[in-house]
Short mmCIF file of C-alpha atoms and ligand atoms in Angstrom, two decimals:
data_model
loop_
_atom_site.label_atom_id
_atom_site.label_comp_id
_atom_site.label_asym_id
_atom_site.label_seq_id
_atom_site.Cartn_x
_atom_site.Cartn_y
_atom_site.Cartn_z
CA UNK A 14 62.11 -147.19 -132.31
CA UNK A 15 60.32 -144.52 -130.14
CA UNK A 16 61.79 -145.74 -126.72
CA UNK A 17 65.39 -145.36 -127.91
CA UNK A 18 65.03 -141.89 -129.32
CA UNK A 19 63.69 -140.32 -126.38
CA UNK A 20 65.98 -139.52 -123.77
CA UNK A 21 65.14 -140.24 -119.68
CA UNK A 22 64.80 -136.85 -118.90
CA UNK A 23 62.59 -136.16 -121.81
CA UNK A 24 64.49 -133.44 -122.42
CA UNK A 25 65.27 -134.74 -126.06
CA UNK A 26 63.19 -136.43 -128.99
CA UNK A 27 65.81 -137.47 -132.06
CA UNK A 28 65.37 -138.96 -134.82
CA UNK A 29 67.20 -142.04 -136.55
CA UNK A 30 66.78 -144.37 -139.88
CA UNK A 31 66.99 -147.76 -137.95
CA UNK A 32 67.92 -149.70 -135.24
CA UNK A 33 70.95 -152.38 -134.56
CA UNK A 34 70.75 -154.72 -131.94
CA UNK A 35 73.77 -156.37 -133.14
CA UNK A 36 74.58 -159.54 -130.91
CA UNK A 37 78.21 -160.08 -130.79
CA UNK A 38 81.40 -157.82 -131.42
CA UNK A 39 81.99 -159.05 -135.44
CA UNK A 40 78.23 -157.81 -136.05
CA UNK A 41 79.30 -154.21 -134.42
CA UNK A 42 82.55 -154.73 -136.07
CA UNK A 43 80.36 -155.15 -139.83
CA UNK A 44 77.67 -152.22 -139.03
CA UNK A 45 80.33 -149.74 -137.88
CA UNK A 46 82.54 -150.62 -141.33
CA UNK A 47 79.49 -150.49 -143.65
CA UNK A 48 78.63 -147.03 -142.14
CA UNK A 49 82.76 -146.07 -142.61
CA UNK A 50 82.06 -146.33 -146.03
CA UNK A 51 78.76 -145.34 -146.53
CA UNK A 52 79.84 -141.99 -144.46
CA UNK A 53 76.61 -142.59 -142.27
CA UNK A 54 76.67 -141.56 -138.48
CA UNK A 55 76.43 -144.24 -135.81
CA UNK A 56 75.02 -143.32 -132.69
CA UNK A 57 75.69 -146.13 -129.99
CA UNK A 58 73.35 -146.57 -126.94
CA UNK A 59 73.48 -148.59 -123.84
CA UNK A 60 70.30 -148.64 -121.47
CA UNK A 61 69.55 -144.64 -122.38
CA UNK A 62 69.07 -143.73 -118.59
CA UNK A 63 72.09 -141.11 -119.88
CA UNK A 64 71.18 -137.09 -118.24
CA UNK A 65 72.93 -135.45 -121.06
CA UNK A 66 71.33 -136.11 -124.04
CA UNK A 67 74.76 -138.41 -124.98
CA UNK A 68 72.57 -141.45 -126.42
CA UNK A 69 69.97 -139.75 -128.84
CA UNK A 70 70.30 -139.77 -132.11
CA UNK A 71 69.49 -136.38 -134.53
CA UNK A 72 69.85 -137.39 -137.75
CA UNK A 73 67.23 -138.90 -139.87
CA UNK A 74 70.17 -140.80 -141.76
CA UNK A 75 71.85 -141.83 -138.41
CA UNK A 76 72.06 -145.51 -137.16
CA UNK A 77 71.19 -145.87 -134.14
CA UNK A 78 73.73 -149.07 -133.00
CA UNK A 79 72.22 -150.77 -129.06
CA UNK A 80 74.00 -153.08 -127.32
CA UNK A 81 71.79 -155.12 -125.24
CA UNK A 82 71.96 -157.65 -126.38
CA UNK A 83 76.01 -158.33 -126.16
CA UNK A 84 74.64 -158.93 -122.47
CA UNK A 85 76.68 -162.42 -121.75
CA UNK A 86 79.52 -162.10 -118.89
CA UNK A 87 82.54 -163.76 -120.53
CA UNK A 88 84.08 -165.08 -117.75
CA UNK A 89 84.83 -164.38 -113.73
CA UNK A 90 88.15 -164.95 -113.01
CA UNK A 91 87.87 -164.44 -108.51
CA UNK A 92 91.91 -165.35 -108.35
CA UNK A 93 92.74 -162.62 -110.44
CA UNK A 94 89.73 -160.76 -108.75
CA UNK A 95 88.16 -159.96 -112.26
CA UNK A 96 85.69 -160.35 -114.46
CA UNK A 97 84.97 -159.85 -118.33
CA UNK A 98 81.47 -158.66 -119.71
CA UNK A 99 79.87 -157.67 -122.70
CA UNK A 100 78.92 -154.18 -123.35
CA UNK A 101 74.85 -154.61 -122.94
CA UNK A 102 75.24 -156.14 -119.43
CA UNK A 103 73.15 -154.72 -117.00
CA UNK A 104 74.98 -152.97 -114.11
CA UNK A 105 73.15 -154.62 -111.56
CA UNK A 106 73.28 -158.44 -113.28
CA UNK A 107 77.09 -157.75 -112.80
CA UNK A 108 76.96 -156.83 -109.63
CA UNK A 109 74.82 -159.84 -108.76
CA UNK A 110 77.58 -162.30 -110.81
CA UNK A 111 80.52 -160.65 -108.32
CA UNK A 112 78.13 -161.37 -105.81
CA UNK A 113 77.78 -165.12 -106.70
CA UNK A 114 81.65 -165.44 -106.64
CA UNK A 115 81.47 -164.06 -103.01
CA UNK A 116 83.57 -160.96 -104.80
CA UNK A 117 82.11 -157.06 -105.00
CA UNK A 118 81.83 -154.89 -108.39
CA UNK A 119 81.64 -152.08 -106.18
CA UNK A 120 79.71 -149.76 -109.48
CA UNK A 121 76.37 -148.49 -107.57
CA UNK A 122 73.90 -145.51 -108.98
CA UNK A 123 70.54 -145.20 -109.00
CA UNK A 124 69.77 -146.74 -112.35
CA UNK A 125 71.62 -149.33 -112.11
CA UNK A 126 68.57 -152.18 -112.80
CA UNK A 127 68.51 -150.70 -116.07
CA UNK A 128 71.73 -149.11 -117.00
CA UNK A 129 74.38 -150.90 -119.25
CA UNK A 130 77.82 -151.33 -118.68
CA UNK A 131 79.03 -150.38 -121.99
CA UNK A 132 77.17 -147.02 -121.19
CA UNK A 133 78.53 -146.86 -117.95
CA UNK A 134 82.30 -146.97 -119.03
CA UNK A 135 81.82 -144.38 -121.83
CA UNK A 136 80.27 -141.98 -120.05
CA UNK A 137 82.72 -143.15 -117.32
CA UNK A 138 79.75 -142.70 -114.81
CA UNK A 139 80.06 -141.81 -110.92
CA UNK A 140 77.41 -142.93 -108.26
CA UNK A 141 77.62 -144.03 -104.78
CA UNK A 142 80.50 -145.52 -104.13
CA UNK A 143 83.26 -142.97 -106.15
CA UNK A 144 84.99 -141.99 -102.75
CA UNK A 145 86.59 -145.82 -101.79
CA UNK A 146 86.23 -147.36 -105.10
CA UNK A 147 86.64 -144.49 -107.61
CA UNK A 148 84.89 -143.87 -111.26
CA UNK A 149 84.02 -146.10 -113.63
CA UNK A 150 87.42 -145.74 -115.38
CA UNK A 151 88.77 -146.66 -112.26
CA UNK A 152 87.31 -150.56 -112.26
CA UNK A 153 88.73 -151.19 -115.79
CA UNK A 154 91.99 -153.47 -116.28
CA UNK A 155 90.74 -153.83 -120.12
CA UNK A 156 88.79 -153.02 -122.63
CA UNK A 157 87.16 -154.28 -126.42
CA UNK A 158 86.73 -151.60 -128.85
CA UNK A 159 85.17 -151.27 -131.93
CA UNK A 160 86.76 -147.95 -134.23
CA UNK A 161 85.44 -145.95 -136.23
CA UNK A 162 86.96 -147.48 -139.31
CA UNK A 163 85.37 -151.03 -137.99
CA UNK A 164 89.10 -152.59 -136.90
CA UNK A 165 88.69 -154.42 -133.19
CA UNK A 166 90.94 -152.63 -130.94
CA UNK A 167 91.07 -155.97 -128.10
CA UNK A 168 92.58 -154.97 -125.21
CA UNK A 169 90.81 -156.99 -122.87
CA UNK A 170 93.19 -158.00 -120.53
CA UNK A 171 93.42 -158.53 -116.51
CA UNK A 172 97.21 -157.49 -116.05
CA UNK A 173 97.19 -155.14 -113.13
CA UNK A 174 100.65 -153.62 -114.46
CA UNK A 175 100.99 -152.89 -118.22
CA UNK A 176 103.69 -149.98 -118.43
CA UNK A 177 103.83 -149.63 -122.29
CA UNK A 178 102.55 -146.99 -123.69
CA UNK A 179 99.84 -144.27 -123.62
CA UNK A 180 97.28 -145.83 -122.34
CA UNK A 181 94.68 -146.07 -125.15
CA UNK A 182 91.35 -147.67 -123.02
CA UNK A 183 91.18 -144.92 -120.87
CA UNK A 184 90.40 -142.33 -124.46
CA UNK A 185 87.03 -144.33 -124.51
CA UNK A 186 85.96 -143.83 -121.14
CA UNK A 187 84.04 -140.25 -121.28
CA UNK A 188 84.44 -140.26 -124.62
CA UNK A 189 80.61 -141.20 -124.72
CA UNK A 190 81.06 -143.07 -128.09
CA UNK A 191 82.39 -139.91 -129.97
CA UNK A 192 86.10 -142.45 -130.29
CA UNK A 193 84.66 -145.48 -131.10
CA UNK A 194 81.76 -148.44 -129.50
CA UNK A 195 82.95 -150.16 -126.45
CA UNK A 196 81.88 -153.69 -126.48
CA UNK A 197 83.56 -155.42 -123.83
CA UNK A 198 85.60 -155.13 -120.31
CA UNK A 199 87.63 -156.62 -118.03
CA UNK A 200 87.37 -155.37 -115.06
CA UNK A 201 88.31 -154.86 -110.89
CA UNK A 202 86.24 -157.23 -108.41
CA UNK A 203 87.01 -156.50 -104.46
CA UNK A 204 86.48 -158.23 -101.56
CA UNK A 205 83.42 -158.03 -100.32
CA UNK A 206 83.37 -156.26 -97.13
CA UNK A 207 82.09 -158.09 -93.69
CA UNK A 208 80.48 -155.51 -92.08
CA UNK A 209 78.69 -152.93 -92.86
CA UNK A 210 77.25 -149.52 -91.09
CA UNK A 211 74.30 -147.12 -92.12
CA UNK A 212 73.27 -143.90 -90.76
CA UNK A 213 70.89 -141.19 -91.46
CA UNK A 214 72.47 -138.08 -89.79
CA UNK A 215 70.81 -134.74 -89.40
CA UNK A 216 73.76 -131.92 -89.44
CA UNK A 217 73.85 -128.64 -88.84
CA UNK A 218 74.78 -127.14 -92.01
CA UNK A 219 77.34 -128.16 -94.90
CA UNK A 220 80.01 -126.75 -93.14
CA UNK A 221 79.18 -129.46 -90.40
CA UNK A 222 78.62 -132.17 -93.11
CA UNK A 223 82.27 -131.75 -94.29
CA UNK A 224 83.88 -131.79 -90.91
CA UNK A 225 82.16 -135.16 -90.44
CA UNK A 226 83.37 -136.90 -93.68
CA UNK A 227 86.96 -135.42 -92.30
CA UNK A 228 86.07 -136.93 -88.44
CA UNK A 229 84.51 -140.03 -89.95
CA UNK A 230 87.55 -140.87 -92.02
CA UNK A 231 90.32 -140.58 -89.54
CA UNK A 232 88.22 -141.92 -86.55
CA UNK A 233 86.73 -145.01 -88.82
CA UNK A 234 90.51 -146.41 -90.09
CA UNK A 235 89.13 -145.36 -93.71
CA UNK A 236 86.13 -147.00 -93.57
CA UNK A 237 83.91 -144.87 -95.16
CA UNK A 238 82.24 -145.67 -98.54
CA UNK A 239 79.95 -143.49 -99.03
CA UNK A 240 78.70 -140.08 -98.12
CA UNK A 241 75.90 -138.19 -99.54
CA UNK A 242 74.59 -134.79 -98.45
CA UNK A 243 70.78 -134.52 -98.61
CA UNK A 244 69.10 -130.86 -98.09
CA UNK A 245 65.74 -130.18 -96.37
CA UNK A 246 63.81 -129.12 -99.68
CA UNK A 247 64.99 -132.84 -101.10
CA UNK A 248 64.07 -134.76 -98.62
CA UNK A 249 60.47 -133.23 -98.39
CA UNK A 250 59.77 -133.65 -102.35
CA UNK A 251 60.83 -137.20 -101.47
CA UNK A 252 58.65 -137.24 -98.33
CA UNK A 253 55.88 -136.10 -100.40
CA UNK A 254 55.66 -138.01 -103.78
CA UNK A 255 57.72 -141.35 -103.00
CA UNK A 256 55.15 -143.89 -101.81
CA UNK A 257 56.41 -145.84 -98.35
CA UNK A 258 59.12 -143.07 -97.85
CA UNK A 259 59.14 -141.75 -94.50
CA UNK A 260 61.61 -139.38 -91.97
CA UNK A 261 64.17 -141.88 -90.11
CA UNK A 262 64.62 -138.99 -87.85
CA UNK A 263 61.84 -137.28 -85.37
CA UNK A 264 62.59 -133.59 -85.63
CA UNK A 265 62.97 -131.57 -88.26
CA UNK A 266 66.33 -130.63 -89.43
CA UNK A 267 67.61 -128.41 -92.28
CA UNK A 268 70.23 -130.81 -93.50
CA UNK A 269 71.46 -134.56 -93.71
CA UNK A 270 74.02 -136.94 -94.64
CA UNK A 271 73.28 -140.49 -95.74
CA UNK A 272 77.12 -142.17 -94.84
CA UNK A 273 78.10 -145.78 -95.10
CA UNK A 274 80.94 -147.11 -93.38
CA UNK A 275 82.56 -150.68 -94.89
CA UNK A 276 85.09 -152.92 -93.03
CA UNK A 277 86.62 -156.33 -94.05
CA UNK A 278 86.47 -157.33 -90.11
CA UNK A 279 82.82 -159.39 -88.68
CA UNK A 280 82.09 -157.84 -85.76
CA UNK A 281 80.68 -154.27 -83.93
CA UNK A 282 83.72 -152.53 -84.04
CA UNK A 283 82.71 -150.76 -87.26
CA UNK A 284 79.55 -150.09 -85.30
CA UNK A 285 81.44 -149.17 -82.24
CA UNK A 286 83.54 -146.33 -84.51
CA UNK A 287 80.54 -145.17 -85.90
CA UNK A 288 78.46 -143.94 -82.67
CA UNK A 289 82.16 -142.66 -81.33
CA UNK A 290 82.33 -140.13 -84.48
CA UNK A 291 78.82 -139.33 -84.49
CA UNK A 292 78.90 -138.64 -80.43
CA UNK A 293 82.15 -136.58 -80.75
CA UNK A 294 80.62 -134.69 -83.32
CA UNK A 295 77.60 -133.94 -81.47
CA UNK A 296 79.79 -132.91 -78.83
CA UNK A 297 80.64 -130.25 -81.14
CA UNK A 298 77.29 -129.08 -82.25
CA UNK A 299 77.68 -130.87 -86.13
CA UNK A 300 75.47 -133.51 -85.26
CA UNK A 301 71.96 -132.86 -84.04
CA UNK A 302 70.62 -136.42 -84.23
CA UNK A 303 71.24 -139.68 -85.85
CA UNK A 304 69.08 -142.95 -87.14
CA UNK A 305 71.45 -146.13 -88.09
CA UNK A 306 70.00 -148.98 -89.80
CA UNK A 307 69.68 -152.22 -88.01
CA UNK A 308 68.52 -154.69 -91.01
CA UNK A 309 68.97 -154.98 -94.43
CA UNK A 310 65.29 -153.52 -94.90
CA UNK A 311 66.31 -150.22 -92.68
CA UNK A 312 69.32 -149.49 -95.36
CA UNK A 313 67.92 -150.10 -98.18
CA UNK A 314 65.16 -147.77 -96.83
CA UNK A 315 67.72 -145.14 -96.20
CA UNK A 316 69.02 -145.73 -99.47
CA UNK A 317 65.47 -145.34 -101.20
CA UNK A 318 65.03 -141.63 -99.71
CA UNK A 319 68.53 -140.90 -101.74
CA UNK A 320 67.86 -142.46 -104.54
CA UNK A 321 64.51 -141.09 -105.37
CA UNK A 322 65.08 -137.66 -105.63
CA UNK A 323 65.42 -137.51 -108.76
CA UNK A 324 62.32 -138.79 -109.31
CA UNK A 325 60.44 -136.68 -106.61
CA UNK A 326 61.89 -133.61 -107.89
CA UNK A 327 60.39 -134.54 -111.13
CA UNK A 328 56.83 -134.29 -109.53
CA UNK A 329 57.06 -130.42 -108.53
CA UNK A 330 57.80 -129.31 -111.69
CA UNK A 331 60.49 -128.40 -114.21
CA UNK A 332 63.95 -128.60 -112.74
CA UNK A 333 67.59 -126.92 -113.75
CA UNK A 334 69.72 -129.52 -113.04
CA UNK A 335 73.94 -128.81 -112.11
CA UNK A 336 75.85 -131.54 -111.86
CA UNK A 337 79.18 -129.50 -110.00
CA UNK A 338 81.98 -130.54 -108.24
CA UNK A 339 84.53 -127.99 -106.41
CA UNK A 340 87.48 -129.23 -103.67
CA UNK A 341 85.78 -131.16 -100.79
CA UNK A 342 87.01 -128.30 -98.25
CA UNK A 343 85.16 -125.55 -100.19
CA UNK A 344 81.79 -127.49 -100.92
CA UNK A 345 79.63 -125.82 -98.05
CA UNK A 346 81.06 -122.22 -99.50
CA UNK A 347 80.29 -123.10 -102.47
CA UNK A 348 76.62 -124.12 -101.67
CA UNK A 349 76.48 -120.70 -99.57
CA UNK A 350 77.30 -118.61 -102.72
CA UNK A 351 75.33 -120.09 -105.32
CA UNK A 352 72.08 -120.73 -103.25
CA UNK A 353 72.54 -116.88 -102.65
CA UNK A 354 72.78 -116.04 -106.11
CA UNK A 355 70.30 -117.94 -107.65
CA UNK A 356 67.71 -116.87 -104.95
CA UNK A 357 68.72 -113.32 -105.65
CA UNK A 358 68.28 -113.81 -109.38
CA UNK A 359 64.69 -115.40 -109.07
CA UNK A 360 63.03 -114.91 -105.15
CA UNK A 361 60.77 -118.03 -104.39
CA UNK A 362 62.86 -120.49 -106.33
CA UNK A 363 63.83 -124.07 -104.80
CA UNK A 364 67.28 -124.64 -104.25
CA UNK A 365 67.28 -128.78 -104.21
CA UNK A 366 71.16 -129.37 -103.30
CA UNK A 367 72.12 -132.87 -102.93
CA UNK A 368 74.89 -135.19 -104.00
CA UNK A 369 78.14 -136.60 -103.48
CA UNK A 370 79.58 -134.51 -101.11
CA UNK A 371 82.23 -136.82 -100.15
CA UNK A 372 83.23 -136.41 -103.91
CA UNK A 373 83.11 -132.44 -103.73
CA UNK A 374 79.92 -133.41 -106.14
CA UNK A 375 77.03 -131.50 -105.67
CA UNK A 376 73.61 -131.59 -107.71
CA UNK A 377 72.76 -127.84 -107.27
CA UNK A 378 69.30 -128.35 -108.61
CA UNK A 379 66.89 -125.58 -109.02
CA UNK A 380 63.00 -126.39 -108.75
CA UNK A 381 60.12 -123.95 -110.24
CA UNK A 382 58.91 -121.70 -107.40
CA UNK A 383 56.41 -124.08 -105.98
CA UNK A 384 53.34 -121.19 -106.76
CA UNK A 385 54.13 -121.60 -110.33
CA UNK A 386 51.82 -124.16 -112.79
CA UNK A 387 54.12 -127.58 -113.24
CA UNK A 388 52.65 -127.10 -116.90
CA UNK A 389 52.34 -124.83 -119.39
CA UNK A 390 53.66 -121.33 -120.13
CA UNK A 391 55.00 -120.73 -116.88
CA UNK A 392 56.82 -123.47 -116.00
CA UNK A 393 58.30 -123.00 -120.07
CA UNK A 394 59.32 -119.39 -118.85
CA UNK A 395 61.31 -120.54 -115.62
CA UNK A 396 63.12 -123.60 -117.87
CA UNK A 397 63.38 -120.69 -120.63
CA UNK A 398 66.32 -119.34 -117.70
CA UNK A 399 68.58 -122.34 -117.81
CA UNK A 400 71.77 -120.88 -119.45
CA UNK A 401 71.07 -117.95 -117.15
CA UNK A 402 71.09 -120.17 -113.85
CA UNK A 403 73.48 -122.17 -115.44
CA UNK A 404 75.72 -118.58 -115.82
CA UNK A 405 75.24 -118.15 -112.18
CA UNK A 406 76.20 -121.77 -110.74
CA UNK A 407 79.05 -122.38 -113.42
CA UNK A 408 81.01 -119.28 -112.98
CA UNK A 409 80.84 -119.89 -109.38
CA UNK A 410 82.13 -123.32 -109.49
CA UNK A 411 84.88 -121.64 -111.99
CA UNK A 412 85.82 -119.32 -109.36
CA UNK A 413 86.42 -122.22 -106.95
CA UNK A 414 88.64 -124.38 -109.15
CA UNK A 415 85.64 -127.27 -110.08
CA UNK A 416 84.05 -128.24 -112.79
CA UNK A 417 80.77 -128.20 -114.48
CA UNK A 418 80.24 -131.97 -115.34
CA UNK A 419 81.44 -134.18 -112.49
CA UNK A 420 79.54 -137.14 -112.89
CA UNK A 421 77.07 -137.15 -115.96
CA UNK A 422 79.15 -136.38 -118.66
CA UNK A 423 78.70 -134.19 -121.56
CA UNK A 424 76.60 -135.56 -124.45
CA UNK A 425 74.68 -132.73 -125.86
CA UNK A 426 73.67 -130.70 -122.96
CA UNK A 427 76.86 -129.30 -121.82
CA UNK A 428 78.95 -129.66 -125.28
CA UNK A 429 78.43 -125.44 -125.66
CA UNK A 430 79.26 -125.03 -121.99
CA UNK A 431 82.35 -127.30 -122.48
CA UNK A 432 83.89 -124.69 -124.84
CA UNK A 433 83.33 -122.04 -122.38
CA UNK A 434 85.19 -123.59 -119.55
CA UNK A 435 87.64 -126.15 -120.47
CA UNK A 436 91.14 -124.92 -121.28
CA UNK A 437 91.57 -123.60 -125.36
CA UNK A 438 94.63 -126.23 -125.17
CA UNK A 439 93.06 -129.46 -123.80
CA UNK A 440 89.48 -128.74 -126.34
CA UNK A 441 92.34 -128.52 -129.07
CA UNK A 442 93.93 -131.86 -127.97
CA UNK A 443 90.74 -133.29 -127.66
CA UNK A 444 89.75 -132.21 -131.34
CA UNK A 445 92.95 -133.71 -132.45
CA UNK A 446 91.98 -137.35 -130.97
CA UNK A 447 88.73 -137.22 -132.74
CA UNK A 448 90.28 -136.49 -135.88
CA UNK A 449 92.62 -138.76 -135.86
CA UNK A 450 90.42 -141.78 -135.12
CA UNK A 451 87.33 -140.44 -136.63
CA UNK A 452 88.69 -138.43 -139.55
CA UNK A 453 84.66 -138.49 -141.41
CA UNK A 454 82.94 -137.65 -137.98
CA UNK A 455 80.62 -140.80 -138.14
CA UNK A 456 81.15 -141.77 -134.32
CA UNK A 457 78.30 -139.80 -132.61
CA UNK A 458 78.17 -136.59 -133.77
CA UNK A 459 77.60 -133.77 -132.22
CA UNK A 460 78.13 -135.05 -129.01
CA UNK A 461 80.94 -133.75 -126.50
CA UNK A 462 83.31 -131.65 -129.11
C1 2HG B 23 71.98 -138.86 -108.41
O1 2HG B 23 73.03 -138.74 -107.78
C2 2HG B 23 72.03 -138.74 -109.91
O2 2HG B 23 70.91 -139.14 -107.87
C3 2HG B 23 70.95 -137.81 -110.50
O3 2HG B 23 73.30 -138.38 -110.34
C4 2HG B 23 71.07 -136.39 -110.10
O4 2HG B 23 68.82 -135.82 -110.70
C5 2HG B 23 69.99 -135.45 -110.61
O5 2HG B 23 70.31 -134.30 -110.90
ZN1 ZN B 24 74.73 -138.34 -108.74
#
């Protein structure tokens, strides 16, 4: 059991009577209505690469329910560009299945050789690609649900209009499995696009960054999939624990974007568009200097220095981790302000700000002041100031109209701060759902509300 009651972070160790692997929806369908009458929590879990503590079970009496082994895609349907999977899928075996069926399942985050689907869609997870493509609830035309009481609620459909009713699959998406088990979905496959551009862009500040994604948008006919914001202190940890990882760039610069522009033409134009936004905004002083990537072994370089991090910033020690969002137009204020704060409140701490910025998604993390032991009672004093820090960052984001979980979800970690900053109104609607469809509180508890 011990891998599955850990959490990624290792932030959590639960506890849990067994484990399920149940194989196909009537086996969820049986567990989850044995448990209904038993009274005995279910706690489901998808590839536990969760950040919020969402998937660990704390209950010695809990059943801990995983999914991966539902793992068979049910069918691709290209005509009606969609496809319908089983909860334990692995993101990236789906992506490789579009891929097959020359279509795109455009879902992309950093654990996505290991995530699950099913996890995905009920923590209605973020990534990469959220500015053209949107959320995960976005890329769902239906969805298989097992309730709390063990009924099948089969919605799994690929009708692109379905006007009748409150729309019930969307309730299970963020509701990280506090509403019931997903265990299947149908959902959105594009067109895969036939060119693609890459660049590594040093900027002069956030304020720079922003007016890019604004100048790369108009002058690129929308083209632009992704864009991700990378400071100086996280490329270094990168630089310096990430074997293979190197600079794209010569000099040294103070701040970065990682953009990808997508086009359905073959051709250079998309590469034509790119150089003319990144010279105009040099013209202006936003853009100091600028790598692009001229094989599929440059990007996915590029791509490596963003996606590891998390991993890097592991290595120097403990780490209090914001995942924020404000208003695209105020994200370089709002970096301003809180790296200002949070150096005032602790001199010599790391601010590691990186994210989604064409999202408004920032991960304001904080590193231990690098003089600091990575172990022992020091490093427990400095992660000892997390609701402090977390204080600071959250009010600020308050302030600026955003809010405190963009991306990750809730799960345990954030369920206090929830209280403090969602409206009295929506937590009270949101306690009326559970109740309703989990009247004993066996889905998950503890998690989210
Ligand atoms: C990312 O964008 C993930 O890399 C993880 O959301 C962020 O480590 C983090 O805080
Ligand atoms: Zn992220």
């Amino acid at each position: 059991m011990e891998p599955h009651l850990a959490d990624m972070r290792g932030h959590y160790r639960g506890r849990a009577a067994m484990v399920c692997y149940p194989q196909s929806t009537a086996e969820v369908a049986t567990v989850v209505a044995i448990c209904a009458d038993a009274g005995v929590p279910i706690v489901p879990q998808g590839g536990n690469t969760g950040l919020c503590g969402g998937a660990t079970p704390f209950d010695e009496d809990a059943i801990l329910l995983n999914l991966r082994r539902m793992n068979r895609i049910r069918a691709i349907d290209p005509l009606n560009d969609a496809i319908t999977v089983e909860a334990g899928c692995i993101l990236a075996e789906i992506q490789r299945a579009a891929d097959d069926a020359d279509r795109l399942f455009p879902l992309s985050l950093g654990s996505e050789g290991s995530c699950q689907i099913g996890g995905n869609l009920s923590t209605n997870a973020g990534g990469n690609a959220v500015l053209r493509y949107g959320m995960a609830r976005d890329l769902v035309l239906g969805l298989e649900v097992v309730l709390p009481d063990g009924r099948v609620l089969d919605d799994l459909s690929a009708l692109r209009k379905d006007n009748t009713g409150y729309n019930l699959r969307h309730l299970f998406m963020g509701a990280e499995g506090t509403l019931g088990i997903i265990t299947a979905a149908t959902l959105k496959l594009f067109s895969k696009p036939r060119s693609l551009e890459t660049a590594f862009v040093a900027v002069r500040d956030p304020h720079a960054a922003i007016r890019l994604l604004a100048r790369a948008k108009a002058g690129s006919g929308d083209t632009v999939v992704a864009f991700e914001l990378i400071g100086r202190a996280p490329l270094d940890m990168v630089l310096r624990h990430i074997p293979g990882a190197h600079d794209p760039l010569r000099g040294r610069h103070d701040w970065y974007v990682l953009m990808e522009l997508a086009g359905g033409d073959l051709g250079s134009a998309l590469r034509d568009r790119l150089e003319d936004v990144l010279a105009s905004a040099a013209e202006d002083g936003d853009v100091a200097d600028a790598a692009f990537a001229d094989s599929v072994q440059q990007r996915q370089a590029m791509w490596k220095l963003r996606e590891s991090i998390t991993e890097a910033q592991r290595s120097e020690g403990g780490s209090i981790k914001h995942d924020v969002s404000v208003p695209v137009s105020v994200v370089a204020d709002f970096i301003a302000e809180a790296t200002a704060a949070c150096v005032a409140a602790l001199p010599g701490l790391r601010v590691v700000p990186f994210g989604h910025a064409g999202d408004g998604n920032i991960h304001f993390n904080l590193s231990q002041p690098a003089d600091l032991p990575k172990q022992g009672p020091e490093r427990d004093a400095f992660m000892a100031r997390w609701q402090e820090f977390n204080d600071i960052v959250h009010g600020i984001v308050a302030r600026h109209g955003g809010s405190i979980s963009a991306e990750h979800g809730i799960g345990l970690l954030k369920r206090d701060e929830l209280t403090r900053y969602k409206s009295p109104v929506a937590l009270e609607v949101m306690r009326t759902l559970k109740q309703a469809l989990d009247p004993r509180g066996i889905m998950n508890p503890g998690k989210v509300i």
